[in-house]
CSV table of C-alpha atoms in Angstrom, one decimal:
chain,number,residue,atom,x,y,z
A,1,MET,CA,59.7,-6.7,48.1
A,2,ALA,CA,58.1,-5.9,51.6
A,3,VAL,CA,54.5,-4.8,51.6
A,4,LYS,CA,54.0,-1.8,53.9
A,5,ILE,CA,50.7,-2.1,55.9
A,6,ASN,CA,49.0,1.2,56.6
A,7,TYR,CA,47.7,0.6,60.1
A,8,LYS,CA,46.3,4.1,60.4
A,9,ARG,CA,44.3,3.7,57.3
A,10,ILE,CA,42.9,0.4,58.5
A,11,PHE,CA,42.1,1.8,61.9
A,12,LEU,CA,40.3,4.7,60.3
A,13,THR,CA,38.4,2.5,58.0
A,14,PHE,CA,37.3,0.2,60.7
A,15,THR,CA,36.3,3.1,63.0
A,16,CYS,CA,34.1,4.7,60.2
A,17,PHE,CA,32.5,1.3,59.5
A,18,PHE,CA,31.7,0.8,63.2
A,19,LEU,CA,30.3,4.2,63.6
A,20,ILE,CA,28.1,3.7,60.5
A,21,ILE,CA,26.8,0.4,62.1
A,22,CYS,CA,26.1,2.2,65.4
A,23,ILE,CA,24.2,4.9,63.6
A,24,LEU,CA,22.2,2.4,61.7
A,25,LEU,CA,21.4,0.3,64.8
A,26,SER,CA,20.5,3.6,66.7
A,27,ALA,CA,18.1,4.6,63.9
A,28,VAL,CA,16.5,1.1,63.9
A,29,PHE,CA,16.2,1.2,67.7
A,30,LEU,CA,14.5,4.6,67.7
A,31,LYS,CA,12.1,3.2,65.0
A,32,ILE,CA,11.2,0.0,66.7
A,33,LYS,CA,11.2,1.4,70.4
A,34,PRO,CA,7.7,2.7,70.5
A,35,LEU,CA,6.3,-0.5,69.0
A,36,VAL,CA,8.2,-2.8,71.3
A,37,PHE,CA,7.1,-0.9,74.4
A,38,THR,CA,3.5,-0.9,73.2
A,39,TYR,CA,3.8,-4.6,72.9
A,40,ALA,CA,5.6,-4.9,76.3
A,41,LYS,CA,2.9,-2.8,78.1
A,42,SER,CA,0.1,-4.7,76.7
A,43,HIS,CA,1.8,-8.1,77.7
A,44,ALA,CA,2.5,-6.8,81.2
A,45,GLU,CA,-0.9,-5.5,81.8
A,46,THR,CA,-2.4,-8.9,80.8
A,47,LEU,CA,0.0,-10.7,83.1
A,48,PHE,CA,-0.6,-8.5,86.0
A,49,LEU,CA,-4.4,-8.5,85.7
A,50,ASN,CA,-4.4,-12.3,85.5
A,51,SER,CA,-2.2,-12.4,88.6
A,52,ALA,CA,-4.6,-10.1,90.4
A,53,ASN,CA,-7.7,-12.1,89.4
A,54,LYS,CA,-5.9,-15.3,90.4
A,55,ALA,CA,-4.9,-13.9,93.8
A,56,VAL,CA,-8.5,-12.9,94.6
A,57,VAL,CA,-9.9,-16.2,93.7
A,58,ASN,CA,-7.2,-18.1,95.7
A,59,ILE,CA,-7.7,-16.1,98.8
A,60,LEU,CA,-11.5,-16.0,98.7
A,61,LYS,CA,-11.6,-19.8,98.1
A,62,ALA,CA,-9.0,-20.6,100.7
A,63,ASN,CA,-10.7,-18.6,103.4
A,64,ASP,CA,-14.3,-19.6,102.3
A,65,ILE,CA,-15.5,-16.0,102.4
A,66,SER,CA,-19.3,-15.3,102.4
A,67,TYR,CA,-21.3,-12.1,102.8
A,68,ASN,CA,-21.9,-12.8,106.5
A,69,ASP,CA,-18.2,-13.0,107.1
A,70,ILE,CA,-17.8,-9.4,105.9
A,71,ALA,CA,-21.1,-7.7,106.7
A,72,THR,CA,-23.8,-8.0,109.4
A,73,LEU,CA,-27.3,-6.9,109.1
A,74,SER,CA,-29.1,-5.8,112.2
A,75,LYS,CA,-32.9,-6.4,112.3
A,76,THR,CA,-35.9,-5.6,114.5
A,77,ALA,CA,-38.2,-8.3,115.9
A,78,GLU,CA,-40.4,-7.9,112.9
A,79,GLY,CA,-37.4,-8.6,110.6
A,80,ASN,CA,-37.0,-5.0,109.4
A,81,VAL,CA,-33.3,-4.1,108.6
A,82,THR,CA,-32.1,-1.2,110.8
A,83,SER,CA,-28.4,-1.1,110.1
A,84,LEU,CA,-25.5,-2.7,108.2
A,85,GLU,CA,-22.1,-3.2,109.9
A,86,ILE,CA,-18.9,-4.0,108.0
A,87,ASN,CA,-16.4,-6.3,109.6
A,88,ILE,CA,-13.3,-4.0,109.4
A,89,GLU,CA,-11.0,-6.6,110.8
A,90,LYS,CA,-11.9,-9.1,108.1
A,91,ILE,CA,-11.5,-6.6,105.5
A,92,ASN,CA,-8.1,-5.6,106.6
A,93,LEU,CA,-7.1,-9.2,106.8
A,94,LEU,CA,-8.3,-9.9,103.2
A,95,LYS,CA,-6.5,-6.9,101.9
A,96,SER,CA,-3.3,-8.1,103.5
A,97,LEU,CA,-3.7,-11.7,102.1
A,98,ILE,CA,-4.5,-10.5,98.6
A,99,SER,CA,-1.6,-8.1,98.5
A,100,ASN,CA,0.8,-10.8,99.7
A,101,GLU,CA,-0.5,-13.3,97.2
A,102,MET,CA,0.0,-10.8,94.4
A,103,SER,CA,3.5,-9.8,95.6
A,104,ASN,CA,4.5,-13.5,95.5
A,105,ASN,CA,3.1,-14.0,92.1
A,106,LEU,CA,4.7,-11.0,90.6
A,107,SER,CA,8.1,-11.7,92.2
A,108,ASN,CA,8.2,-15.2,90.9
A,109,ASN,CA,7.4,-13.9,87.5
A,110,GLU,CA,9.5,-10.7,87.2
A,111,TYR,CA,11.3,-11.7,84.0
A,112,TYR,CA,9.6,-12.3,80.8
A,113,ASP,CA,10.4,-13.1,77.2
A,114,LEU,CA,8.5,-11.0,74.6
A,115,LYS,CA,8.3,-12.3,71.1
A,116,ILE,CA,7.4,-10.1,68.2
A,117,PRO,CA,7.2,-11.1,64.6
A,118,PHE,CA,9.9,-9.6,62.4
A,119,GLY,CA,7.5,-8.3,60.0
A,120,THR,CA,5.6,-6.3,62.6
A,121,LEU,CA,8.9,-4.7,63.6
A,122,LEU,CA,9.2,-3.3,60.1
A,123,GLY,CA,6.3,-1.2,60.6
A,124,ASN,CA,4.6,-2.1,57.3
A,125,GLU,CA,0.9,-3.1,57.4
A,126,TYR,CA,1.6,-5.8,54.7
A,127,THR,CA,4.3,-7.6,56.8
A,128,THR,CA,2.6,-7.3,60.1
A,129,GLY,CA,2.5,-10.8,61.9
A,130,PHE,CA,4.8,-12.5,59.4
A,131,GLY,CA,8.3,-13.7,59.7
A,132,PRO,CA,10.3,-15.3,62.5
A,133,ARG,CA,9.7,-14.0,66.1
A,134,VAL,CA,12.3,-11.7,67.5
A,135,THR,CA,12.8,-12.3,71.3
A,136,PHE,CA,13.2,-9.3,73.7
A,137,LYS,CA,14.1,-9.7,77.3
A,138,MET,CA,11.8,-7.8,79.6
A,139,GLN,CA,11.7,-7.1,83.3
A,140,ALA,CA,8.4,-5.9,85.0
A,141,THR,CA,7.9,-4.7,88.5
A,142,ALA,CA,4.7,-3.5,90.0
A,143,THR,CA,3.0,-2.3,93.2
A,144,ALA,CA,-0.6,-3.3,94.0
A,145,ILE,CA,-3.1,-1.4,96.2
A,146,VAL,CA,-6.0,-3.4,97.3
A,147,ASP,CA,-9.2,-1.8,98.6
A,148,PHE,CA,-12.9,-2.6,99.2
A,149,LYS,CA,-16.0,-0.6,98.5
A,150,SER,CA,-19.8,-1.2,98.7
A,151,ASN,CA,-22.3,-0.7,95.9
A,152,PHE,CA,-26.0,-0.6,96.4
A,153,TYR,CA,-28.5,-1.3,93.5
A,154,SER,CA,-32.3,-1.3,93.4
A,155,ALA,CA,-33.3,-5.0,92.9
A,156,GLY,CA,-37.2,-4.6,93.0
A,157,ILE,CA,-39.9,-3.3,95.3
A,158,ASN,CA,-38.2,-2.6,98.7
A,159,GLN,CA,-35.3,-4.7,97.7
A,160,VAL,CA,-31.6,-3.6,97.6
A,161,LEU,CA,-28.8,-5.6,96.1
A,162,HIS,CA,-25.7,-5.0,98.2
A,163,GLN,CA,-22.3,-5.8,96.7
A,164,ILE,CA,-18.9,-5.7,98.4
A,165,ILE,CA,-16.3,-5.0,95.7
A,166,ILE,CA,-12.6,-5.6,95.6
A,167,THR,CA,-10.6,-3.0,93.7
A,168,ILE,CA,-7.0,-3.6,92.8
A,169,LYS,CA,-5.0,-0.8,91.4
A,170,ILE,CA,-1.5,-1.8,89.8
A,171,ARG,CA,1.2,0.6,89.1
A,172,GLY,CA,4.0,-1.1,87.1
A,173,ASN,CA,7.4,-0.4,85.5
A,174,ILE,CA,9.0,-2.1,82.4
A,175,LEU,CA,12.6,-2.3,81.8
A,176,MET,CA,13.9,-3.5,78.5
A,177,LEU,CA,16.3,-2.4,75.7
A,178,GLY,CA,18.1,-0.2,78.4
A,179,CYS,CA,15.0,2.0,78.9
A,180,THR,CA,12.0,2.1,81.3
A,181,ASP,CA,8.4,2.9,80.9
A,182,SER,CA,5.5,2.9,83.4
A,183,PHE,CA,1.9,2.0,83.3
A,184,SER,CA,-1.1,1.4,85.5
A,185,VAL,CA,-4.1,-0.8,85.4
A,186,GLU,CA,-7.1,-1.5,87.6
A,187,THR,CA,-9.5,-4.4,88.1
A,188,THR,CA,-12.5,-5.3,90.4
A,189,ALA,CA,-14.0,-8.5,91.7
A,190,ILE,CA,-17.1,-9.1,93.8
A,191,ALA,CA,-16.2,-10.5,97.1
A,192,ALA,CA,-19.8,-11.1,98.3
A,193,GLN,CA,-23.2,-9.9,97.7
A,194,THR,CA,-26.8,-10.3,99.0
A,195,VAL,CA,-30.3,-8.9,98.5
A,196,ILE,CA,-31.6,-6.9,101.4
A,197,VAL,CA,-35.4,-7.1,101.6
A,198,GLY,CA,-37.5,-4.5,103.4
A,199,ILE,CA,-41.3,-4.4,104.1
A,200,THR,CA,-43.4,-5.0,101.0
A,201,PRO,CA,-46.6,-2.9,100.9
A,202,ASP,CA,-49.9,-4.8,100.8
A,203,ALA,CA,-50.8,-3.0,97.6
A,204,PHE,CA,-49.3,-0.6,95.1
A,205,THR,CA,-50.4,1.2,92.0
A,206,ASN,CA,-48.9,2.5,88.7
A,207,VAL,CA,-50.5,5.7,87.4
A,208,ILE,CA,-50.1,6.4,83.7
A,209,GLU,CA,-51.0,9.8,82.4
A,210,GLY,CA,-53.4,9.6,79.5
A,211,ALA,CA,-53.0,11.0,76.1
A,212,GLY,CA,-55.5,13.8,77.0
A,213,GLY,CA,-52.8,15.6,79.1
A,214,GLY,CA,-54.6,15.1,82.4
A,215,SER,CA,-52.8,16.4,85.7
A,216,ILE,CA,-53.3,13.2,87.8
A,217,VAL,CA,-49.6,12.4,87.9
A,218,GLY,CA,-48.8,16.1,88.8
A,219,ASP,CA,-51.3,16.1,91.5
A,220,ILE,CA,-49.9,12.9,93.1
A,221,PHE,CA,-46.4,14.3,93.1
A,222,ASP,CA,-47.7,17.6,94.6
A,223,TYR,CA,-50.0,16.0,97.3
A,224,GLY,CA,-48.6,18.1,100.0
A,225,GLN,CA,-49.8,21.2,98.2
A,226,LEU,CA,-53.3,19.8,97.5
A,227,GLU,CA,-53.6,19.0,101.1
A,228,SER,CA,-52.7,22.5,102.3
A,229,ASP,CA,-55.0,24.0,99.9
A,230,SER,CA,-57.9,21.7,101.1
A,231,ASN,CA,-57.2,22.7,104.8
A,232,GLY,CA,-57.2,26.4,103.8
A,233,GLU,CA,-60.6,26.3,102.3
């Protein structure tokens, strides 16, 4: 007796089973996607910041950069500082070198493997960090903007600390699991610094107002008013 195979029934069963699997996988994907991208962004930010810091160190070391290479102080015959001039040509050269170094580092490391413990993907605090690691393929691209700025800080009596700061802003994109996400990070590094010393007075004083509530401190800050009152008498 020949057995009649119902191909239509088999096809419908297989189709339903396939659709159920797809729905389950989609639900799992929607559940783990935020967590995976959080890990991916953190991983990419760390990689790019390390790349930026490495590029700065390599360029400054290779070119043996010092403060006098970037800035020039003009002084009088007595040694008084009259002006500070920034070497724009040197600054632009360093910008270009650091940008190229970063581009080379990023292009050579565009693809990464992101490994997350299976227990972490479950989203349960009791299983976080446990289980075999699930590997995700990740592609990261970025654009870096390099700039310089000056900061001045008081460093004592007639002394100013001048720092030339490198700022690097990185805007990146992550591609994984068929989706993309963007992020941005920023880092800074000191390119050079020096202490600018002016004329130090022969003597100075520190006036402390007593507990009796005297007006000596107020009189000192209002010396111009006291002088005009004296001339008017």
